[in-house]
Amino acid sequence: MALTQEHIQLRLSEKFGDLVSNFHSPYGMLSFEAVKDQNLKVLQFLYDEADLNFQFLTDITAVNYPDQPGRELAVVYHLHNLKDNVRIRLTVYTDILSPDIFTASKLFSSANWMERETYDFFGINFVGHDNLKRILNVDEMDYFPLRKEYPLEDQTRIDKDDQMFGRG
Amino acid sequence: MSRPVRFNIHPTESKIAESISMTEAPEGYSGEGFFSARLSDVVGLARKNSLWPLPFATSCCGIEFMATMASHYDLGRFGAERVGFSPRQCDLLMVMGTISKKMGPVVRQVYLQMAEPRWVIAMGACASSGGIFDTYSVLQGIDQVIPVDVYIPGCPPRPEAVLDGFMKIQDLVGQESIRRRNSEQYKALMNSYGIE
């Protein structure tokens, strides 16, 4: 029997109740939201259950939604069931003032670098991570560049205005 | 039908004298059995026609430089046949391509490892000014970390532009005083980059 989205949703709702919510499937990929401090429990459940078997972590990333107070940062986990070839997406929202999320690096070793990258660009503090420091950007950087707090271009520069690019 | 193949069965002998280009002798005073000129002119002549480039190629400008080095454009005509990958031996650093902020210290390290006299070309928009990458991770021009002698504009520049930039460097090298590195101006320039 193939693993269906309805089955996954049913199993999660049975186990976690209201702690998981907002099930939808954009472009056919089941996505849902979990309460912030339940992320590890949900990941562990999806990993351990024989019929779910989501044992491969494809990606961890984050999204900044500056116009959602209290839910500014979303940490997104992409999981893959290699046996049935089913992918799901788990999102956890957090406040930008206390972006503390439990680390998944004890469950998935591959999460180590992904969480460092997510910390590097969004400043998510993964609680329990062994080595949470910058991985791609220069060590001296004192901000988190992919947060939507910065203008895209330096507005004060005159050496790179439109005329220099032939579109003045 | 197979492709007709033509063989060059009557090759003309190449005349070696025709394929050698000579440079002008420096200005000087010559008489029977002697020639006198300024030492800096002679040294400059030797230096400018035997530059050893160190290609620091990080992106598409590097591909354009490969075309410049290859037989069609042939940078070897300018005495720069010997491309070295050791900064200790080279005297012309050619930075070609986007230099990220994380790469900045590496460029600087390579520059510091080069022996005097040394020159730098910034090839292309990215090396000169950051180019289209006005972003948090890209160095906005390598002149923020090392002094640059010649900027080549273009994205990427055509091989002709690279040759033109190279000839500009040759002019600089040929006319330079052999005491350049002792001058106050040069020391001030180096100090402004925090280089002793």
Tab-separated table of C-alpha atoms in Angstrom:
chain	number	residue	atom	x	y	z
A	1	MET	CA	0.000	0.000	0.000
A	2	ALA	CA	1.383	3.330	-0.992
A	3	LEU	CA	1.785	5.979	1.649
A	4	THR	CA	-0.928	8.592	1.164
A	5	GLN	CA	-1.056	12.150	2.409
A	6	GLU	CA	-4.342	11.440	4.193
A	7	HIS	CA	-2.663	8.631	6.122
A	8	ILE	CA	0.246	10.817	7.185
A	9	GLN	CA	-2.129	13.560	8.300
A	10	LEU	CA	-4.273	11.096	10.216
A	11	ARG	CA	-1.313	9.568	12.028
A	12	LEU	CA	0.064	12.986	12.982
A	13	SER	CA	-3.297	14.278	14.181
A	14	GLU	CA	-3.877	11.138	16.256
A	15	LYS	CA	-0.541	11.501	17.962
A	16	PHE	CA	-0.196	15.256	18.365
A	17	GLY	CA	-3.717	16.642	18.209
A	18	ASP	CA	-3.757	20.406	18.136
A	19	LEU	CA	0.019	20.684	18.239
A	20	VAL	CA	0.148	20.094	14.485
A	21	SER	CA	-2.037	22.165	12.224
A	22	ASN	CA	-2.484	23.914	8.897
A	23	PHE	CA	-2.260	20.839	6.656
A	24	HIS	CA	-2.162	21.759	2.982
A	25	SER	CA	-0.367	20.474	-0.075
A	26	PRO	CA	1.007	23.169	-2.374
A	27	TYR	CA	2.172	21.618	-5.658
A	28	GLY	CA	1.246	18.205	-4.281
A	29	MET	CA	3.666	18.207	-1.336
A	30	LEU	CA	2.097	17.732	2.078
A	31	SER	CA	3.002	20.648	4.333
A	32	PHE	CA	2.041	21.280	7.914
A	33	GLU	CA	2.912	23.363	10.907
A	34	ALA	CA	3.986	22.284	14.357
A	35	VAL	CA	4.227	24.114	17.638
A	36	LYS	CA	7.729	25.458	18.183
A	37	ASP	CA	8.852	23.220	21.051
A	38	GLN	CA	7.371	20.087	19.483
A	39	ASN	CA	9.598	20.052	16.405
A	40	LEU	CA	11.917	17.295	17.667
A	41	LYS	CA	9.031	15.125	18.871
A	42	VAL	CA	7.333	15.377	15.475
A	43	LEU	CA	10.565	14.615	13.613
A	44	GLN	CA	11.280	11.661	15.897
A	45	PHE	CA	7.749	10.334	15.432
A	46	LEU	CA	8.005	10.612	11.656
A	47	TYR	CA	11.384	8.880	11.818
A	48	ASP	CA	10.487	5.998	14.117
A	49	GLU	CA	7.038	4.871	12.968
A	50	ALA	CA	7.384	1.945	10.584
A	51	ASP	CA	4.567	3.079	8.313
A	52	LEU	CA	5.821	6.688	8.063
A	53	ASN	CA	9.565	6.089	7.881
A	54	PHE	CA	10.733	9.639	7.076
A	55	GLN	CA	14.400	8.953	7.663
A	56	PHE	CA	16.039	11.312	5.217
A	57	LEU	CA	16.375	15.030	5.883
A	58	THR	CA	16.547	16.829	2.553
A	59	ASP	CA	16.870	20.385	3.740
A	60	ILE	CA	16.539	22.808	6.586
A	61	THR	CA	16.021	26.448	5.828
A	62	ALA	CA	14.206	29.441	7.201
A	63	VAL	CA	11.908	32.184	5.946
A	64	ASN	CA	11.451	35.660	7.347
A	65	TYR	CA	7.912	37.052	7.417
A	66	PRO	CA	8.366	40.552	8.847
A	67	ASP	CA	4.622	41.342	8.827
A	68	GLN	CA	3.563	38.446	11.106
A	69	PRO	CA	4.159	39.659	14.675
A	70	GLY	CA	5.310	36.844	16.953
A	71	ARG	CA	5.730	34.486	13.986
A	72	GLU	CA	8.410	36.333	12.068
A	73	LEU	CA	10.742	33.423	11.454
A	74	ALA	CA	9.728	30.077	9.989
A	75	VAL	CA	12.103	27.136	10.137
A	76	VAL	CA	11.301	24.649	7.385
A	77	TYR	CA	12.248	20.966	7.380
A	78	HIS	CA	11.993	18.930	4.198
A	79	LEU	CA	11.728	15.207	4.874
A	80	HIS	CA	11.860	12.319	2.458
A	81	ASN	CA	10.602	8.773	2.779
A	82	LEU	CA	13.036	7.012	0.473
A	83	LYS	CA	11.148	3.736	0.484
A	84	ASP	CA	7.799	5.079	-0.745
A	85	ASN	CA	9.379	8.162	-2.355
A	86	VAL	CA	7.152	10.603	-0.486
A	87	ARG	CA	8.234	14.046	0.587
A	88	ILE	CA	6.712	16.267	3.301
A	89	ARG	CA	7.421	19.708	4.655
A	90	LEU	CA	7.334	20.684	8.317
A	91	THR	CA	7.266	24.346	9.322
A	92	VAL	CA	7.905	25.746	12.772
A	93	TYR	CA	7.290	29.429	13.501
A	94	THR	CA	9.168	31.437	16.078
A	95	ASP	CA	9.399	34.940	17.438
A	96	ILE	CA	12.286	36.963	16.013
A	97	LEU	CA	13.188	38.241	19.477
A	98	SER	CA	13.802	34.735	20.862
A	99	PRO	CA	14.576	32.523	17.873
A	100	ASP	CA	15.382	29.389	19.892
A	101	ILE	CA	14.623	26.041	18.247
A	102	PHE	CA	15.704	22.591	19.389
A	103	THR	CA	18.436	21.149	17.210
A	104	ALA	CA	17.727	18.181	14.969
A	105	SER	CA	21.414	17.345	14.665
A	106	LYS	CA	21.157	14.505	17.185
A	107	LEU	CA	18.485	12.823	15.051
A	108	PHE	CA	19.939	13.627	11.617
A	109	SER	CA	23.709	14.122	11.378
A	110	SER	CA	23.170	16.028	8.159
A	111	ALA	CA	21.297	18.676	10.105
A	112	ASN	CA	24.576	19.874	11.582
A	113	TRP	CA	25.720	21.945	8.616
A	114	MET	CA	22.179	22.837	7.531
A	115	GLU	CA	21.497	24.350	10.925
A	116	ARG	CA	24.773	26.220	10.837
A	117	GLU	CA	23.740	27.662	7.476
A	118	THR	CA	20.297	28.586	8.788
A	119	TYR	CA	21.913	30.233	11.786
A	120	ASP	CA	24.330	32.022	9.487
A	121	PHE	CA	21.656	33.609	7.327
A	122	PHE	CA	18.652	33.957	9.664
A	123	GLY	CA	20.094	33.850	13.164
A	124	ILE	CA	18.039	30.906	14.367
A	125	ASN	CA	19.521	29.736	17.653
A	126	PHE	CA	19.477	25.938	17.525
A	127	VAL	CA	19.497	24.895	21.160
A	128	GLY	CA	21.791	21.927	21.777
A	129	HIS	CA	23.838	22.256	18.595
A	130	ASP	CA	27.507	21.353	19.152
A	131	ASN	CA	29.126	23.932	16.933
A	132	LEU	CA	26.712	26.720	16.087
A	133	LYS	CA	28.898	29.222	14.220
A	134	ARG	CA	28.942	30.793	10.777
A	135	ILE	CA	29.607	28.421	7.896
A	136	LEU	CA	29.340	30.380	4.625
A	137	ASN	CA	29.760	34.048	5.484
A	138	VAL	CA	32.819	35.761	6.891
A	139	ASP	CA	33.262	35.227	10.623
A	140	GLU	CA	33.356	38.972	11.293
A	141	MET	CA	29.830	39.508	9.985
A	142	ASP	CA	27.663	40.942	12.769
A	143	TYR	CA	24.217	40.588	11.209
A	144	PHE	CA	22.035	37.940	9.573
A	145	PRO	CA	21.902	38.895	5.907
A	146	LEU	CA	18.753	37.117	4.720
A	147	ARG	CA	16.480	38.734	7.287
A	148	LYS	CA	14.318	41.281	5.552
A	149	GLU	CA	15.711	44.224	7.446
A	150	TYR	CA	18.119	45.555	4.865
A	151	PRO	CA	17.674	47.413	1.594
A	152	LEU	CA	18.639	45.295	-1.405
A	153	GLU	CA	21.162	47.774	-2.699
A	154	ASP	CA	23.216	50.476	-1.093
A	155	GLN	CA	21.182	53.552	-2.009
A	156	THR	CA	24.012	55.981	-1.382
A	157	ARG	CA	26.381	54.686	-4.019
A	158	ILE	CA	26.876	56.762	-7.137
A	159	ASP	CA	29.362	54.553	-8.967
A	160	LYS	CA	26.702	51.984	-9.722
A	161	ASP	CA	23.705	54.000	-10.806
A	162	ASP	CA	21.614	53.137	-13.829
A	163	GLN	CA	23.719	55.177	-16.189
A	164	MET	CA	26.728	52.990	-15.498
A	165	PHE	CA	24.763	49.969	-16.605
A	166	GLY	CA	23.425	51.578	-19.791
A	167	ARG	CA	19.817	51.858	-18.603
A	168	GLY	CA	19.740	55.515	-17.549
B	1	MET	CA	30.207	10.465	-48.843
B	2	SER	CA	33.181	11.097	-46.700
B	3	ARG	CA	34.493	14.514	-46.095
B	4	PRO	CA	37.208	15.503	-48.576
B	5	VAL	CA	40.526	15.838	-46.885
B	6	ARG	CA	43.201	18.042	-48.258
B	7	PHE	CA	46.783	17.629	-47.353
B	8	ASN	CA	49.287	20.400	-47.411
B	9	ILE	CA	51.772	18.669	-49.638
B	10	HIS	CA	53.625	21.805	-50.701
B	11	PRO	CA	54.288	23.653	-47.458
B	12	THR	CA	56.182	26.872	-47.675
B	13	GLU	CA	59.211	27.083	-45.502
B	14	SER	CA	58.531	29.498	-42.672
B	15	LYS	CA	61.075	32.234	-42.274
B	16	ILE	CA	62.015	32.524	-38.653
B	17	ALA	CA	63.074	36.127	-39.022
B	18	GLU	CA	59.555	37.100	-40.032
B	19	SER	CA	57.957	35.574	-36.976
B	20	ILE	CA	60.138	37.351	-34.455
B	21	SER	CA	59.110	40.814	-33.375
B	22	MET	CA	61.754	43.159	-32.074
B	23	THR	CA	61.227	46.049	-29.706
B	24	GLU	CA	62.707	49.469	-30.143
B	25	ALA	CA	65.974	50.108	-28.392
B	26	PRO	CA	65.676	52.633	-25.601
B	27	GLU	CA	66.745	56.199	-26.150
B	28	GLY	CA	70.462	56.536	-25.667
B	29	TYR	CA	73.822	57.490	-27.030
B	30	SER	CA	75.662	55.041	-29.189
B	31	GLY	CA	79.093	55.130	-30.720
B	32	GLU	CA	81.566	52.670	-32.106
B	33	GLY	CA	81.414	49.601	-29.899
B	34	PHE	CA	79.333	51.088	-27.107
B	35	PHE	CA	75.817	52.137	-26.271
B	36	SER	CA	74.764	54.079	-23.234
B	37	ALA	CA	71.250	54.563	-21.950
B	38	ARG	CA	69.451	55.084	-18.704
B	39	LEU	CA	69.449	51.990	-16.577
B	40	SER	CA	65.749	52.375	-15.749
B	41	ASP	CA	64.919	52.345	-19.467
B	42	VAL	CA	66.816	49.126	-20.032
B	43	VAL	CA	65.364	47.477	-16.952
B	44	GLY	CA	61.908	48.680	-17.905
B	45	LEU	CA	62.322	47.286	-21.411
B	46	ALA	CA	63.290	43.917	-20.006
B	47	ARG	CA	60.507	43.889	-17.441
B	48	LYS	CA	57.700	44.965	-19.709
B	49	ASN	CA	58.443	42.346	-22.322
B	50	SER	CA	58.734	39.467	-19.913
B	51	LEU	CA	55.868	39.904	-17.469
B	52	TRP	CA	54.811	36.752	-15.685
B	53	PRO	CA	51.086	36.904	-15.030
B	54	LEU	CA	49.484	35.142	-12.106
B	55	PRO	CA	45.877	34.475	-13.104
B	56	PHE	CA	43.549	34.688	-10.125
B	57	ALA	CA	40.478	33.561	-12.023
B	58	THR	CA	37.270	32.990	-10.101
B	59	SER	CA	34.564	33.163	-12.756
B	60	CYS	CA	33.636	33.949	-16.354
B	61	CYS	CA	36.369	36.546	-16.820
B	62	GLY	CA	38.790	33.696	-16.286
B	63	ILE	CA	37.280	31.881	-19.267
B	64	GLU	CA	37.780	35.015	-21.339
B	65	PHE	CA	41.382	35.124	-20.155
B	66	MET	CA	41.858	31.543	-21.338
B	67	ALA	CA	40.771	32.689	-24.788
B	68	THR	CA	43.257	35.539	-24.523
B	69	MET	CA	46.033	33.131	-23.655
B	70	ALA	CA	45.139	30.719	-26.453
B	71	SER	CA	46.529	30.765	-29.959
B	72	HIS	CA	44.023	33.090	-31.595
B	73	TYR	CA	44.706	36.137	-29.398
B	74	ASP	CA	47.982	34.826	-28.001
B	75	LEU	CA	49.103	36.826	-25.010
B	76	GLY	CA	52.480	35.191	-25.607
B	77	ARG	CA	53.143	37.820	-28.284
B	78	PHE	CA	53.570	40.303	-25.457
B	79	GLY	CA	56.137	38.245	-23.638
B	80	ALA	CA	53.608	36.938	-21.142
B	81	GLU	CA	53.750	33.377	-22.347
B	82	ARG	CA	54.750	32.080	-18.964
B	83	VAL	CA	51.670	32.047	-16.763
B	84	GLY	CA	52.762	31.139	-13.285
B	85	PHE	CA	50.682	29.787	-10.469
B	86	SER	CA	53.152	30.656	-7.777
B	87	PRO	CA	52.958	34.195	-6.417
B	88	ARG	CA	56.639	34.076	-5.510
B	89	GLN	CA	57.718	34.052	-9.123
B	90	CYS	CA	55.100	36.241	-10.782
B	91	ASP	CA	55.052	39.987	-11.090
B	92	LEU	CA	51.568	40.661	-12.481
B	93	LEU	CA	48.509	39.648	-10.476
B	94	MET	CA	45.469	39.408	-12.727
B	95	VAL	CA	42.304	39.239	-10.629
B	96	MET	CA	39.497	38.066	-12.877
B	97	GLY	CA	36.020	37.540	-11.556
B	98	THR	CA	33.837	38.052	-8.522
B	99	ILE	CA	35.763	38.217	-5.265
B	100	SER	CA	33.586	37.457	-2.282
B	101	LYS	CA	34.334	38.980	1.090
B	102	LYS	CA	35.536	35.618	2.274
B	103	MET	CA	37.953	35.478	-0.675
B	104	GLY	CA	39.318	38.979	0.062
B	105	PRO	CA	41.986	37.857	2.560
B	106	VAL	CA	43.127	35.211	0.074
B	107	VAL	CA	43.673	37.793	-2.680
B	108	ARG	CA	45.533	39.934	-0.219
B	109	GLN	CA	47.676	37.011	0.920
B	110	VAL	CA	48.581	36.178	-2.689
B	111	TYR	CA	49.475	39.812	-3.300
B	112	LEU	CA	51.661	39.937	-0.194
B	113	GLN	CA	53.488	36.802	-1.272
B	114	MET	CA	54.506	38.363	-4.573
B	115	ALA	CA	57.955	39.916	-4.656
B	116	GLU	CA	58.466	43.554	-5.634
B	117	PRO	CA	58.089	44.885	-8.247
B	118	ARG	CA	54.495	43.761	-8.641
B	119	TRP	CA	51.516	45.020	-10.564
B	120	VAL	CA	47.812	44.280	-10.404
B	121	ILE	CA	45.116	44.167	-13.071
B	122	ALA	CA	41.458	44.098	-12.038
B	123	MET	CA	39.672	42.509	-14.949
B	124	GLY	CA	35.945	42.892	-15.415
B	125	ALA	CA	33.164	44.682	-13.597
B	126	CYS	CA	33.172	42.372	-10.558
B	127	ALA	CA	36.848	42.661	-9.728
B	128	SER	CA	36.742	46.411	-10.369
B	129	SER	CA	33.585	47.367	-8.492
B	130	GLY	CA	31.623	44.301	-7.447
B	131	GLY	CA	29.657	44.501	-10.688
B	132	ILE	CA	26.050	43.437	-10.514
B	133	PHE	CA	26.661	41.784	-7.156
B	134	ASP	CA	25.819	44.665	-4.839
B	135	THR	CA	25.253	42.309	-1.942
B	136	TYR	CA	26.354	41.312	1.513
B	137	SER	CA	28.804	38.638	0.456
B	138	VAL	CA	30.715	40.293	-2.390
B	139	LEU	CA	33.705	42.589	-2.111
B	140	GLN	CA	32.848	45.846	-3.878
B	141	GLY	CA	36.055	45.980	-5.901
B	142	ILE	CA	39.418	44.440	-5.060
B	143	ASP	CA	40.868	47.915	-4.526
B	144	GLN	CA	39.375	47.677	-1.055
B	145	VAL	CA	42.071	45.171	-0.128
B	146	ILE	CA	44.989	45.679	-2.552
B	147	PRO	CA	46.151	48.548	-4.789
B	148	VAL	CA	45.232	48.162	-8.459
B	149	ASP	CA	47.196	49.510	-11.423
B	150	VAL	CA	44.852	48.904	-14.356
B	151	TYR	CA	41.091	48.289	-14.424
B	152	ILE	CA	39.628	46.533	-17.458
B	153	PRO	CA	35.926	47.312	-17.907
B	154	GLY	CA	33.459	44.837	-19.367
B	155	CYS	CA	31.269	41.985	-18.239
B	156	PRO	CA	33.247	40.061	-19.253
B	157	PRO	CA	35.759	42.077	-21.276
B	158	ARG	CA	36.595	40.768	-24.726
B	159	PRO	CA	40.114	39.445	-25.282
B	160	GLU	CA	40.954	42.661	-27.159
B	161	ALA	CA	40.138	44.597	-23.998
B	162	VAL	CA	42.354	42.293	-21.971
B	163	LEU	CA	45.186	42.837	-24.439
B	164	ASP	CA	44.620	46.583	-24.247
B	165	GLY	CA	44.751	46.463	-20.463
B	166	PHE	CA	47.886	44.383	-20.659
B	167	MET	CA	49.511	46.941	-22.964
B	168	LYS	CA	48.584	49.666	-20.481
B	169	ILE	CA	50.411	47.660	-17.823
B	170	GLN	CA	53.377	47.339	-20.172
B	171	ASP	CA	53.458	51.129	-20.571
B	172	LEU	CA	53.440	51.518	-16.795
B	173	VAL	CA	56.159	48.945	-16.329
B	174	GLY	CA	58.346	50.327	-19.100
B	175	GLN	CA	58.226	53.908	-17.869
B	176	GLU	CA	58.534	53.200	-14.210
B	177	SER	CA	61.533	54.215	-12.163
B	178	ILE	CA	63.466	51.283	-10.800
B	179	ARG	CA	63.259	52.999	-7.453
B	180	ARG	CA	59.482	53.012	-7.370
B	181	ARG	CA	59.248	50.967	-4.216
B	182	ASN	CA	61.495	53.435	-2.348
B	183	SER	CA	59.379	56.477	-3.138
B	184	GLU	CA	57.391	58.231	-0.433
B	185	GLN	CA	54.276	58.103	-2.587
B	186	TYR	CA	54.506	54.340	-2.965
B	187	LYS	CA	55.089	53.834	0.736
B	188	ALA	CA	52.077	56.007	1.521
B	189	LEU	CA	49.969	53.944	-0.887
B	190	MET	CA	51.070	50.706	0.746
B	191	ASN	CA	50.471	52.132	4.208
B	192	SER	CA	46.944	53.116	3.220
B	193	TYR	CA	46.313	49.404	2.657
B	194	GLY	CA	48.087	48.462	5.866
B	195	ILE	CA	50.968	46.832	3.990
B	196	GLU	CA	54.493	47.476	5.240
